[in-house]
Amino acid sequence: MSTARWIDLVMGLLFVVLGVWGLVPAAGGMILGVLPMTTGLSIAALIAGAVLLFGTVSTEVAHGSAALMSVTFALVALLGLVSPTLFGLTVLNGWSIGLLAVSAALLFYDWLATPDTGLAR
């Protein structure tokens, strides 16, 4: 399996776990006491995880799903810096913005820097 597909697999599993964990009622709506999670954010994390897990089908699909999710995560992280409530849609804090920014950077690497050799399908 190519590096791009491995990155999509790990990131997809991370976001699916965060999405499922966010649907479980927690004290104060926080995961591990640092990540605020609402039902909307949980559903968004599940969708992001599903898109990334779909990227494990082939290397070309992995690059496409990484492109989509890296741009999305980067935009949401930048919007979170401007408006921590995402203009009234949900709540983001420094930890969730950091998670989105690191995820975007890793997925940008997945999209642009991992080789597409065509050998590992």
PDB file of C-alpha atoms in Angstrom:
ATOM      1  CA  MET A   1       0.000   0.000   0.000  1.00  0.00           C
ATOM      2  CA  SER A   2       1.343   3.443  -0.911  1.00  0.00           C
ATOM      3  CA  THR A   3       2.251   6.134   1.600  1.00  0.00           C
ATOM      4  CA  ALA A   4      -0.697   8.266   0.453  1.00  0.00           C
ATOM      5  CA  ARG A   5      -3.121   5.431   1.177  1.00  0.00           C
ATOM      6  CA  TRP A   6      -1.571   4.812   4.612  1.00  0.00           C
ATOM      7  CA  ILE A   7      -1.911   8.476   5.533  1.00  0.00           C
ATOM      8  CA  ASP A   8      -5.559   8.457   4.422  1.00  0.00           C
ATOM      9  CA  LEU A   9      -6.194   5.279   6.411  1.00  0.00           C
ATOM     10  CA  VAL A  10      -4.700   6.621   9.644  1.00  0.00           C
ATOM     11  CA  MET A  11      -6.309  10.065   9.318  1.00  0.00           C
ATOM     12  CA  GLY A  12      -9.650   8.526   8.345  1.00  0.00           C
ATOM     13  CA  LEU A  13      -9.632   6.230  11.357  1.00  0.00           C
ATOM     14  CA  LEU A  14      -8.671   9.160  13.616  1.00  0.00           C
ATOM     15  CA  PHE A  15     -11.611  11.253  12.437  1.00  0.00           C
ATOM     16  CA  VAL A  16     -14.070   8.353  12.597  1.00  0.00           C
ATOM     17  CA  VAL A  17     -12.997   7.663  16.191  1.00  0.00           C
ATOM     18  CA  LEU A  18     -13.319  11.365  17.071  1.00  0.00           C
ATOM     19  CA  GLY A  19     -16.744  11.495  15.416  1.00  0.00           C
ATOM     20  CA  VAL A  20     -18.070   8.435  17.231  1.00  0.00           C
ATOM     21  CA  TRP A  21     -16.514   9.571  20.513  1.00  0.00           C
ATOM     22  CA  GLY A  22     -18.119  12.992  20.083  1.00  0.00           C
ATOM     23  CA  LEU A  23     -21.564  11.416  19.798  1.00  0.00           C
ATOM     24  CA  VAL A  24     -21.171   9.862  23.252  1.00  0.00           C
ATOM     25  CA  PRO A  25     -22.411  12.308  25.895  1.00  0.00           C
ATOM     26  CA  ALA A  26     -19.388  13.714  27.719  1.00  0.00           C
ATOM     27  CA  ALA A  27     -18.925  16.083  30.606  1.00  0.00           C
ATOM     28  CA  GLY A  28     -19.121  19.579  29.202  1.00  0.00           C
ATOM     29  CA  GLY A  29     -19.141  18.321  25.608  1.00  0.00           C
ATOM     30  CA  MET A  30     -15.357  17.974  25.561  1.00  0.00           C
ATOM     31  CA  ILE A  31     -13.200  15.076  24.308  1.00  0.00           C
ATOM     32  CA  LEU A  32     -10.262  14.479  26.651  1.00  0.00           C
ATOM     33  CA  GLY A  33     -11.120  17.794  28.256  1.00  0.00           C
ATOM     34  CA  VAL A  34      -9.634  19.820  25.389  1.00  0.00           C
ATOM     35  CA  LEU A  35     -11.591  19.275  22.159  1.00  0.00           C
ATOM     36  CA  PRO A  36     -15.092  20.759  22.137  1.00  0.00           C
ATOM     37  CA  MET A  37     -17.480  18.445  20.330  1.00  0.00           C
ATOM     38  CA  THR A  38     -21.042  19.032  19.263  1.00  0.00           C
ATOM     39  CA  THR A  39     -23.322  16.775  17.277  1.00  0.00           C
ATOM     40  CA  GLY A  40     -22.620  18.823  14.160  1.00  0.00           C
ATOM     41  CA  LEU A  41     -18.855  18.534  14.620  1.00  0.00           C
ATOM     42  CA  SER A  42     -19.206  14.812  15.256  1.00  0.00           C
ATOM     43  CA  ILE A  43     -21.131  14.334  12.028  1.00  0.00           C
ATOM     44  CA  ALA A  44     -18.571  16.461  10.146  1.00  0.00           C
ATOM     45  CA  ALA A  45     -15.747  14.337  11.603  1.00  0.00           C
ATOM     46  CA  LEU A  46     -17.541  11.148  10.529  1.00  0.00           C
ATOM     47  CA  ILE A  47     -17.987  12.493   7.001  1.00  0.00           C
ATOM     48  CA  ALA A  48     -14.318  13.573   6.850  1.00  0.00           C
ATOM     49  CA  GLY A  49     -13.281  10.143   8.114  1.00  0.00           C
ATOM     50  CA  ALA A  50     -15.446   8.428   5.503  1.00  0.00           C
ATOM     51  CA  VAL A  51     -13.950  10.538   2.696  1.00  0.00           C
ATOM     52  CA  LEU A  52     -10.431   9.755   3.893  1.00  0.00           C
ATOM     53  CA  LEU A  53     -11.166   6.048   4.294  1.00  0.00           C
ATOM     54  CA  PHE A  54     -12.541   6.040   0.749  1.00  0.00           C
ATOM     55  CA  GLY A  55      -9.088   7.306  -0.250  1.00  0.00           C
ATOM     56  CA  THR A  56      -7.606   3.909   0.559  1.00  0.00           C
ATOM     57  CA  VAL A  57      -9.177   2.465  -2.617  1.00  0.00           C
ATOM     58  CA  SER A  58      -6.247   3.515  -4.806  1.00  0.00           C
ATOM     59  CA  THR A  59      -3.365   5.968  -4.807  1.00  0.00           C
ATOM     60  CA  GLU A  60      -5.132   8.313  -7.237  1.00  0.00           C
ATOM     61  CA  VAL A  61      -8.230   8.388  -5.047  1.00  0.00           C
ATOM     62  CA  ALA A  62      -6.000   8.911  -1.996  1.00  0.00           C
ATOM     63  CA  HIS A  63      -4.509  12.023  -3.582  1.00  0.00           C
ATOM     64  CA  GLY A  64      -7.973  13.310  -4.474  1.00  0.00           C
ATOM     65  CA  SER A  65      -9.469  12.775  -1.034  1.00  0.00           C
ATOM     66  CA  ALA A  66      -6.364  14.279   0.594  1.00  0.00           C
ATOM     67  CA  ALA A  67      -6.707  17.326  -1.666  1.00  0.00           C
ATOM     68  CA  LEU A  68     -10.362  17.817  -0.755  1.00  0.00           C
ATOM     69  CA  MET A  69      -9.896  17.358   2.975  1.00  0.00           C
ATOM     70  CA  SER A  70      -6.642  19.346   3.243  1.00  0.00           C
ATOM     71  CA  VAL A  71      -8.219  22.412   1.648  1.00  0.00           C
ATOM     72  CA  THR A  72     -11.357  22.001   3.769  1.00  0.00           C
ATOM     73  CA  PHE A  73      -9.416  21.604   7.031  1.00  0.00           C
ATOM     74  CA  ALA A  74      -7.159  24.561   6.207  1.00  0.00           C
ATOM     75  CA  LEU A  75     -10.144  26.812   5.452  1.00  0.00           C
ATOM     76  CA  VAL A  76     -11.978  25.796   8.628  1.00  0.00           C
ATOM     77  CA  ALA A  77      -8.812  26.333  10.704  1.00  0.00           C
ATOM     78  CA  LEU A  78      -8.330  29.818   9.209  1.00  0.00           C
ATOM     79  CA  LEU A  79     -11.994  30.665   9.747  1.00  0.00           C
ATOM     80  CA  GLY A  80     -11.659  29.403  13.324  1.00  0.00           C
ATOM     81  CA  LEU A  81      -8.875  31.928  13.896  1.00  0.00           C
ATOM     82  CA  VAL A  82     -11.137  34.718  12.636  1.00  0.00           C
ATOM     83  CA  SER A  83     -14.302  33.557  14.419  1.00  0.00           C
ATOM     84  CA  PRO A  84     -13.975  30.918  17.184  1.00  0.00           C
ATOM     85  CA  THR A  85     -17.693  30.185  16.823  1.00  0.00           C
ATOM     86  CA  LEU A  86     -17.429  29.784  13.028  1.00  0.00           C
ATOM     87  CA  PHE A  87     -19.926  32.607  12.673  1.00  0.00           C
ATOM     88  CA  GLY A  88     -22.377  30.977  15.074  1.00  0.00           C
ATOM     89  CA  LEU A  89     -22.255  27.474  13.571  1.00  0.00           C
ATOM     90  CA  THR A  90     -20.166  25.662  16.214  1.00  0.00           C
ATOM     91  CA  VAL A  91     -17.435  26.189  18.781  1.00  0.00           C
ATOM     92  CA  LEU A  92     -13.722  25.815  18.077  1.00  0.00           C
ATOM     93  CA  ASN A  93     -10.858  26.364  20.490  1.00  0.00           C
ATOM     94  CA  GLY A  94      -7.083  26.439  20.096  1.00  0.00           C
ATOM     95  CA  TRP A  95      -6.786  22.652  20.318  1.00  0.00           C
ATOM     96  CA  SER A  96      -9.359  21.960  17.621  1.00  0.00           C
ATOM     97  CA  ILE A  97      -7.890  24.651  15.362  1.00  0.00           C
ATOM     98  CA  GLY A  98      -4.456  23.105  15.934  1.00  0.00           C
ATOM     99  CA  LEU A  99      -5.790  19.632  15.107  1.00  0.00           C
ATOM    100  CA  LEU A 100      -7.302  20.958  11.888  1.00  0.00           C
ATOM    101  CA  ALA A 101      -4.118  22.824  10.947  1.00  0.00           C
ATOM    102  CA  VAL A 102      -1.863  19.797  11.577  1.00  0.00           C
ATOM    103  CA  SER A 103      -4.296  17.543   9.713  1.00  0.00           C
ATOM    104  CA  ALA A 104      -4.368  19.980   6.796  1.00  0.00           C
ATOM    105  CA  ALA A 105      -0.559  20.088   6.678  1.00  0.00           C
ATOM    106  CA  LEU A 106      -0.269  16.292   6.738  1.00  0.00           C
ATOM    107  CA  LEU A 107      -2.928  15.925   4.056  1.00  0.00           C
ATOM    108  CA  PHE A 108      -1.255  18.626   1.913  1.00  0.00           C
ATOM    109  CA  TYR A 109       1.884  16.490   2.108  1.00  0.00           C
ATOM    110  CA  ASP A 110      -0.197  13.440   1.198  1.00  0.00           C
ATOM    111  CA  TRP A 111      -1.695  15.268  -1.767  1.00  0.00           C
ATOM    112  CA  LEU A 112       1.372  16.996  -3.186  1.00  0.00           C
ATOM    113  CA  ALA A 113       4.514  15.228  -2.001  1.00  0.00           C
ATOM    114  CA  THR A 114       3.793  11.500  -1.927  1.00  0.00           C
ATOM    115  CA  PRO A 115       4.799   9.827  -5.182  1.00  0.00           C
ATOM    116  CA  ASP A 116       2.203   8.385  -7.511  1.00  0.00           C
ATOM    117  CA  THR A 117       4.201   5.477  -8.864  1.00  0.00           C
ATOM    118  CA  GLY A 118       1.246   3.417  -9.990  1.00  0.00           C
ATOM    119  CA  LEU A 119       2.902   0.330  -8.516  1.00  0.00           C
ATOM    120  CA  ALA A 120       1.039   0.162  -5.200  1.00  0.00           C
ATOM    121  CA  ARG A 121      -2.612  -0.112  -6.070  1.00  0.00           C
TER     122      ARG A 121
END
